[in-house]
mmCIF file of C-alpha atoms and ligand atoms in Angstrom:
data_model
loop_
_atom_site.group_PDB
_atom_site.id
_atom_site.type_symbol
_atom_site.label_atom_id
_atom_site.label_comp_id
_atom_site.label_asym_id
_atom_site.label_seq_id
_atom_site.Cartn_x
_atom_site.Cartn_y
_atom_site.Cartn_z
ATOM 1 C CA UNK A 1 -102.934 -44.734 -10.714
ATOM 2 C CA UNK A 2 -105.986 -42.912 -12.084
ATOM 3 C CA UNK A 3 -105.861 -39.110 -12.184
ATOM 4 C CA UNK A 4 -109.091 -37.204 -13.060
ATOM 5 C CA UNK A 5 -108.644 -33.734 -14.346
ATOM 6 C CA UNK A 6 -111.528 -31.102 -14.418
ATOM 7 C CA UNK A 7 -110.865 -28.211 -16.457
ATOM 8 C CA UNK A 8 -112.582 -25.751 -18.823
ATOM 9 C CA UNK A 9 -109.718 -26.388 -21.147
ATOM 10 C CA UNK A 10 -109.126 -30.173 -21.676
ATOM 11 C CA UNK A 11 -107.115 -29.652 -25.030
ATOM 12 C CA UNK A 12 -104.399 -27.628 -22.949
ATOM 13 C CA UNK A 13 -103.259 -31.184 -21.834
ATOM 14 C CA UNK A 14 -102.913 -32.754 -25.223
ATOM 15 C CA UNK A 15 -99.176 -32.075 -25.820
ATOM 16 C CA UNK A 16 -97.647 -33.070 -22.589
ATOM 17 C CA UNK A 17 -99.639 -36.471 -22.285
ATOM 18 C CA UNK A 18 -99.135 -37.501 -25.623
ATOM 19 C CA UNK A 19 -94.979 -37.593 -25.622
ATOM 20 C CA UNK A 20 -92.442 -39.352 -24.112
ATOM 21 C CA UNK A 21 -92.641 -41.023 -20.601
ATOM 22 C CA UNK A 22 -96.256 -40.008 -19.818
ATOM 23 C CA UNK A 23 -97.235 -41.584 -23.187
ATOM 24 C CA UNK A 24 -95.536 -44.770 -22.401
ATOM 25 C CA UNK A 25 -96.903 -44.848 -18.840
ATOM 26 C CA UNK A 26 -100.581 -44.541 -20.304
ATOM 27 C CA UNK A 27 -99.949 -47.069 -23.115
ATOM 28 C CA UNK A 28 -98.623 -49.626 -20.344
ATOM 29 C CA UNK A 29 -101.816 -48.955 -18.109
ATOM 30 C CA UNK A 30 -99.534 -47.676 -15.405
ATOM 31 C CA UNK A 31 -101.236 -44.366 -15.619
ATOM 32 C CA UNK A 32 -104.694 -43.494 -16.657
ATOM 33 C CA UNK A 33 -105.475 -39.620 -17.099
ATOM 34 C CA UNK A 34 -108.892 -38.752 -17.691
ATOM 35 C CA UNK A 35 -110.012 -35.142 -18.609
ATOM 36 C CA UNK A 36 -113.393 -33.763 -17.735
ATOM 37 C CA UNK A 37 -115.010 -30.585 -19.236
ATOM 38 C CA UNK A 38 -116.513 -28.463 -16.483
ATOM 39 C CA UNK A 39 -118.504 -26.911 -18.999
ATOM 40 C CA UNK A 40 -120.681 -29.992 -19.724
ATOM 41 C CA UNK A 41 -121.992 -29.735 -16.229
ATOM 42 C CA UNK A 42 -123.550 -26.065 -16.712
ATOM 43 C CA UNK A 43 -127.059 -26.402 -17.064
ATOM 44 C CA UNK A 44 -127.968 -23.244 -19.002
ATOM 45 C CA UNK A 45 -127.948 -23.303 -22.830
ATOM 46 C CA UNK A 46 -124.828 -20.997 -23.057
ATOM 47 C CA UNK A 47 -122.914 -23.467 -20.450
ATOM 48 C CA UNK A 48 -121.968 -20.544 -18.354
ATOM 49 C CA UNK A 49 -119.274 -21.537 -15.565
ATOM 50 C CA UNK A 50 -118.236 -18.081 -14.351
ATOM 51 C CA UNK A 51 -120.199 -14.856 -12.955
ATOM 52 C CA UNK A 52 -119.370 -11.737 -11.434
ATOM 53 C CA UNK A 53 -118.380 -11.342 -7.815
ATOM 54 C CA UNK A 54 -120.675 -10.403 -5.238
ATOM 55 C CA UNK A 55 -119.349 -7.213 -3.476
ATOM 56 C CA UNK A 56 -118.218 -5.929 -6.774
ATOM 57 C CA UNK A 57 -114.618 -5.546 -8.123
ATOM 58 C CA UNK A 58 -113.019 -6.950 -11.427
ATOM 59 C CA UNK A 59 -112.893 -10.357 -12.769
ATOM 60 C CA UNK A 60 -114.951 -13.271 -12.864
ATOM 61 C CA UNK A 61 -115.393 -16.213 -10.298
ATOM 62 C CA UNK A 62 -116.049 -19.842 -11.093
ATOM 63 C CA UNK A 63 -119.616 -20.694 -10.269
ATOM 64 C CA UNK A 64 -120.127 -23.416 -7.280
ATOM 65 C CA UNK A 65 -123.017 -25.242 -9.248
ATOM 66 C CA UNK A 66 -121.316 -26.555 -12.353
ATOM 67 C CA UNK A 67 -117.986 -27.217 -10.614
ATOM 68 C CA UNK A 68 -119.445 -29.221 -7.588
ATOM 69 C CA UNK A 69 -121.721 -31.084 -9.943
ATOM 70 C CA UNK A 70 -118.762 -32.059 -12.067
ATOM 71 C CA UNK A 71 -116.567 -33.139 -9.028
ATOM 72 C CA UNK A 72 -119.312 -35.150 -7.531
ATOM 73 C CA UNK A 73 -120.075 -36.886 -10.702
ATOM 74 C CA UNK A 74 -116.532 -37.611 -11.573
ATOM 75 C CA UNK A 75 -115.620 -38.697 -7.728
ATOM 76 C CA UNK A 76 -118.625 -41.040 -7.747
ATOM 77 C CA UNK A 77 -119.361 -43.178 -4.619
ATOM 78 C CA UNK A 78 -115.532 -43.519 -3.943
ATOM 79 C CA UNK A 79 -114.816 -40.759 -1.613
ATOM 80 C CA UNK A 80 -111.425 -41.856 -0.610
ATOM 81 C CA UNK A 81 -109.512 -40.083 -3.491
ATOM 82 C CA UNK A 82 -108.426 -36.704 -2.510
ATOM 83 C CA UNK A 83 -109.862 -33.621 -4.531
ATOM 84 C CA UNK A 84 -107.197 -31.176 -4.985
ATOM 85 C CA UNK A 85 -108.007 -27.448 -6.081
ATOM 86 C CA UNK A 86 -105.071 -26.046 -8.038
ATOM 87 C CA UNK A 87 -104.793 -22.444 -6.737
ATOM 88 C CA UNK A 88 -102.216 -19.932 -5.983
ATOM 89 C CA UNK A 89 -103.366 -20.126 -2.238
ATOM 90 C CA UNK A 90 -102.654 -23.651 -1.825
ATOM 91 C CA UNK A 91 -99.790 -25.483 0.143
ATOM 92 C CA UNK A 92 -96.571 -25.481 -2.104
ATOM 93 C CA UNK A 93 -95.804 -28.279 -4.100
ATOM 94 C CA UNK A 94 -92.462 -30.003 -3.551
ATOM 95 C CA UNK A 95 -90.819 -33.528 -4.012
ATOM 96 C CA UNK A 96 -92.298 -34.449 -0.735
ATOM 97 C CA UNK A 97 -95.854 -33.621 -1.621
ATOM 98 C CA UNK A 98 -95.415 -35.434 -4.909
ATOM 99 C CA UNK A 99 -94.277 -38.604 -2.932
ATOM 100 C CA UNK A 100 -97.447 -38.155 -0.757
ATOM 101 C CA UNK A 101 -99.601 -37.822 -3.630
ATOM 102 C CA UNK A 102 -98.160 -41.050 -5.454
ATOM 103 C CA UNK A 103 -99.236 -43.260 -2.462
ATOM 104 C CA UNK A 104 -102.902 -42.850 -3.519
ATOM 105 C CA UNK A 105 -104.449 -44.902 -6.374
ATOM 106 C CA UNK A 106 -106.646 -41.866 -7.555
ATOM 107 C CA UNK A 107 -106.313 -38.288 -7.606
ATOM 108 C CA UNK A 108 -108.806 -35.756 -8.549
ATOM 109 C CA UNK A 109 -107.211 -32.486 -9.613
ATOM 110 C CA UNK A 110 -109.566 -29.240 -10.149
ATOM 111 C CA UNK A 111 -108.096 -26.609 -12.335
ATOM 112 C CA UNK A 112 -109.159 -23.157 -11.125
ATOM 113 C CA UNK A 113 -109.433 -20.232 -13.511
ATOM 114 C CA UNK A 114 -110.411 -16.598 -13.689
ATOM 115 C CA UNK A 115 -109.915 -14.557 -10.638
ATOM 116 C CA UNK A 116 -111.073 -17.510 -8.418
ATOM 117 C CA UNK A 117 -113.383 -20.272 -7.315
ATOM 118 C CA UNK A 118 -116.731 -19.748 -5.398
ATOM 119 C CA UNK A 119 -115.523 -20.179 -1.624
ATOM 120 C CA UNK A 120 -118.469 -22.807 -1.315
ATOM 121 C CA UNK A 121 -116.685 -25.403 -3.621
ATOM 122 C CA UNK A 122 -113.837 -25.443 -1.035
ATOM 123 C CA UNK A 123 -116.346 -25.893 1.756
ATOM 124 C CA UNK A 124 -118.549 -28.523 -0.033
ATOM 125 C CA UNK A 125 -115.885 -30.907 -1.807
ATOM 126 C CA UNK A 126 -112.245 -29.685 -2.021
ATOM 127 C CA UNK A 127 -109.866 -31.785 0.554
ATOM 128 C CA UNK A 128 -106.612 -30.288 -0.556
ATOM 129 C CA UNK A 129 -105.199 -27.214 -2.286
ATOM 130 C CA UNK A 130 -101.921 -27.032 -4.004
ATOM 131 C CA UNK A 131 -99.752 -24.151 -5.601
ATOM 132 C CA UNK A 132 -96.800 -24.751 -7.700
ATOM 133 C CA UNK A 133 -94.759 -21.797 -6.489
ATOM 134 C CA UNK A 134 -95.158 -18.071 -5.573
ATOM 135 C CA UNK A 135 -96.149 -16.516 -9.123
ATOM 136 C CA UNK A 136 -99.549 -16.298 -10.633
ATOM 137 C CA UNK A 137 -100.540 -18.416 -13.504
ATOM 138 C CA UNK A 138 -103.629 -17.889 -15.883
ATOM 139 C CA UNK A 139 -105.213 -21.080 -14.429
ATOM 140 C CA UNK A 140 -104.532 -24.317 -12.796
ATOM 141 C CA UNK A 141 -103.923 -26.324 -16.002
ATOM 142 C CA UNK A 142 -100.274 -25.974 -16.187
ATOM 143 C CA UNK A 143 -100.029 -26.580 -12.390
ATOM 144 C CA UNK A 144 -101.986 -29.814 -12.769
ATOM 145 C CA UNK A 145 -99.872 -30.722 -15.737
ATOM 146 C CA UNK A 146 -96.781 -30.410 -13.471
ATOM 147 C CA UNK A 147 -98.226 -32.612 -10.764
ATOM 148 C CA UNK A 148 -99.274 -35.310 -13.151
ATOM 149 C CA UNK A 149 -95.613 -35.269 -14.493
ATOM 150 C CA UNK A 150 -93.909 -35.367 -10.974
ATOM 151 C CA UNK A 151 -96.353 -37.703 -9.643
ATOM 152 C CA UNK A 152 -96.408 -40.202 -12.825
ATOM 153 C CA UNK A 153 -92.500 -40.512 -12.425
ATOM 154 C CA UNK A 154 -92.956 -41.857 -9.017
ATOM 155 C CA UNK A 155 -95.250 -44.683 -9.964
ATOM 156 C CA UNK A 156 -93.128 -48.005 -9.827
ATOM 157 C CA UNK A 157 -92.265 -49.164 -13.391
ATOM 158 C CA UNK A 158 -92.835 -45.778 -14.907
ATOM 159 C CA UNK A 159 -89.140 -44.934 -15.157
ATOM 160 C CA UNK A 160 -86.781 -47.632 -16.300
ATOM 161 C CA UNK A 161 -85.352 -50.211 -13.654
ATOM 162 C CA UNK A 162 -81.908 -48.841 -14.011
ATOM 163 C CA UNK A 163 -83.248 -45.176 -13.722
ATOM 164 C CA UNK A 164 -85.207 -45.055 -10.475
ATOM 165 C CA UNK A 165 -86.416 -41.913 -8.909
ATOM 166 C CA UNK A 166 -84.796 -42.791 -5.632
ATOM 167 C CA UNK A 167 -81.488 -40.931 -6.371
ATOM 168 C CA UNK A 168 -83.348 -37.755 -7.769
ATOM 169 C CA UNK A 169 -82.105 -34.572 -6.522
ATOM 170 C CA UNK A 170 -84.591 -33.218 -4.001
ATOM 171 C CA UNK A 171 -85.509 -36.847 -3.200
ATOM 172 C CA UNK A 172 -81.969 -37.164 -1.730
ATOM 173 C CA UNK A 173 -82.188 -33.576 -0.258
ATOM 174 C CA UNK A 174 -79.438 -32.482 -2.504
ATOM 175 C CA UNK A 175 -79.034 -31.093 -5.935
ATOM 176 C CA UNK A 176 -77.455 -33.507 -8.637
ATOM 177 C CA UNK A 177 -73.880 -34.024 -9.166
ATOM 178 C CA UNK A 178 -72.448 -32.927 -12.665
ATOM 179 C CA UNK A 179 -73.078 -35.504 -15.471
ATOM 180 C CA UNK A 180 -70.771 -36.221 -18.446
ATOM 181 C CA UNK A 181 -70.998 -38.538 -21.531
ATOM 182 C CA UNK A 182 -68.768 -38.753 -24.688
ATOM 183 C CA UNK A 183 -66.481 -37.243 -26.021
ATOM 184 C CA UNK A 184 -63.846 -37.404 -23.149
ATOM 185 C CA UNK A 185 -62.654 -33.917 -24.238
ATOM 186 C CA UNK A 186 -64.993 -31.105 -25.469
ATOM 187 C CA UNK A 187 -63.688 -27.800 -26.636
ATOM 188 C CA UNK A 188 -60.667 -28.299 -24.301
ATOM 189 C CA UNK A 189 -62.796 -29.339 -21.331
ATOM 190 C CA UNK A 190 -62.127 -32.789 -19.922
ATOM 191 C CA UNK A 191 -64.170 -35.272 -18.087
ATOM 192 C CA UNK A 192 -63.029 -35.548 -14.434
ATOM 193 C CA UNK A 193 -60.438 -38.570 -14.372
ATOM 194 C CA UNK A 194 -62.337 -40.224 -11.510
ATOM 195 C CA UNK A 195 -65.296 -40.870 -13.675
ATOM 196 C CA UNK A 196 -63.036 -42.745 -16.095
ATOM 197 C CA UNK A 197 -61.045 -44.783 -13.412
ATOM 198 C CA UNK A 198 -63.558 -47.498 -13.012
ATOM 199 C CA UNK A 199 -63.317 -47.283 -9.336
ATOM 200 C CA UNK A 200 -67.121 -47.359 -8.197
ATOM 201 C CA UNK A 201 -66.325 -46.511 -4.716
ATOM 202 C CA UNK A 202 -64.306 -43.302 -5.624
ATOM 203 C CA UNK A 203 -67.095 -42.403 -8.211
ATOM 204 C CA UNK A 204 -69.923 -42.570 -5.840
ATOM 205 C CA UNK A 205 -67.788 -40.474 -3.194
ATOM 206 C CA UNK A 206 -66.979 -37.874 -5.711
ATOM 207 C CA UNK A 207 -70.666 -37.609 -6.941
ATOM 208 C CA UNK A 208 -71.651 -37.115 -3.433
ATOM 209 C CA UNK A 209 -69.172 -34.399 -2.692
ATOM 210 C CA UNK A 210 -69.918 -32.606 -5.888
ATOM 211 C CA UNK A 211 -73.751 -32.835 -5.051
ATOM 212 C CA UNK A 212 -72.854 -31.302 -1.695
ATOM 213 C CA UNK A 213 -70.862 -28.561 -3.509
ATOM 214 C CA UNK A 214 -73.498 -27.652 -5.937
ATOM 215 C CA UNK A 215 -76.182 -27.704 -3.187
ATOM 216 C CA UNK A 216 -73.896 -25.412 -1.250
ATOM 217 C CA UNK A 217 -73.371 -22.946 -3.777
ATOM 218 C CA UNK A 218 -76.774 -22.704 -5.335
ATOM 219 C CA UNK A 219 -79.386 -23.932 -2.753
ATOM 220 C CA UNK A 220 -77.730 -23.897 0.800
ATOM 221 C CA UNK A 221 -81.103 -23.826 2.341
ATOM 222 C CA UNK A 222 -81.814 -27.368 1.357
ATOM 223 C CA UNK A 223 -78.481 -28.558 3.432
ATOM 224 C CA UNK A 224 -80.521 -28.077 6.712
ATOM 225 C CA UNK A 225 -82.584 -30.905 5.788
ATOM 226 C CA UNK A 226 -79.940 -33.024 3.967
ATOM 227 C CA UNK A 227 -79.123 -36.384 5.407
ATOM 228 C CA UNK A 228 -75.079 -36.092 5.435
ATOM 229 C CA UNK A 229 -72.546 -38.515 6.871
ATOM 230 C CA UNK A 230 -69.800 -37.278 9.432
ATOM 231 C CA UNK A 231 -67.426 -37.327 6.666
ATOM 232 C CA UNK A 232 -69.549 -35.351 4.333
ATOM 233 C CA UNK A 233 -70.239 -32.766 7.139
ATOM 234 C CA UNK A 234 -66.486 -32.155 7.541
ATOM 235 C CA UNK A 235 -66.468 -31.735 3.496
ATOM 236 C CA UNK A 236 -69.273 -29.214 3.916
ATOM 237 C CA UNK A 237 -67.626 -27.302 6.603
ATOM 238 C CA UNK A 238 -64.238 -27.163 4.358
ATOM 239 C CA UNK A 239 -66.583 -25.603 1.578
ATOM 240 C CA UNK A 240 -67.969 -23.129 4.035
ATOM 241 C CA UNK A 241 -64.492 -22.106 5.289
ATOM 242 C CA UNK A 242 -63.245 -21.821 1.911
ATOM 243 C CA UNK A 243 -66.085 -19.424 1.184
ATOM 244 C CA UNK A 244 -65.445 -17.676 4.364
ATOM 245 C CA UNK A 245 -61.885 -16.936 3.497
ATOM 246 C CA UNK A 246 -62.538 -15.981 0.027
ATOM 247 C CA UNK A 247 -64.694 -13.200 1.497
ATOM 248 C CA UNK A 248 -61.850 -11.837 3.806
HETATM 249 CL CL1 6GU B 301 -102.116 -23.989 -8.867
HETATM 250 N N1 6GU B 301 -102.968 -21.884 -10.194
HETATM 251 C C1 6GU B 301 -102.648 -20.545 -10.594
HETATM 252 N N2 6GU B 301 -103.494 -19.901 -11.162
HETATM 253 N N3 6GU B 301 -101.489 -19.999 -10.426
HETATM 254 C C2 6GU B 301 -100.368 -20.618 -9.726
HETATM 255 C C3 6GU B 301 -100.393 -21.867 -9.268
HETATM 256 C C4 6GU B 301 -101.712 -22.476 -9.463
HETATM 257 N N4 6GU B 301 -99.348 -22.213 -8.730
HETATM 258 C C5 6GU B 301 -98.650 -21.250 -8.742
HETATM 259 N N5 6GU B 301 -99.308 -20.212 -9.437
#
């Protein structure tokens, strides 16, 4: 997978790309991240990339000229790769969107800055717009990093074989069950017996139920879309009934 990132601040990506799993994925050539400085496409001697908005008002707007030139140069003849503008106005990024993006062999991520981007950039070259949530960042760079991270770990081989992405919370439609490792007792708190039982069927059932319990407590909205068995639906009904009684 190739990810081309267009930004005014290429150095912002240094840290996240040079550690841990993203570093290893690049070393193993499962992932190629190329950063492109939009400023290099500004023709004037000051390399201007922003200007004041027509109609007045505060702030600056990223100019269409340098940005479209950068995108077209980076994209080249291959127009199949999505050109994704990172903006709070985009569709909201979720695990489902991450999986959708992971199916491409190339992504072009365009980091917006300042108060916005000239509307004609969208009209000319942008094919998708993504936001990472309902809050405002100073620019699209941190959002692009989050997309790189979430998509990279879905590329086959990036995570170890024993630690695939299939069972992730959100991919399953549930939050994760509680995890424990040594020691068996920490400050008087014991690991649940079932996890030490060696009974893999019982462990799997306990984990599913705890995932459902946690999702019910913290993100009940997610349960609408979760794929639950008949047995698990009964368990959920008991949880809901227990809460209803507690509120009587
Ligand atoms: Cl993609 N960009 C900016 N500037 N703010 C955001 C965002 C993106 N997603 C959420 N907030």
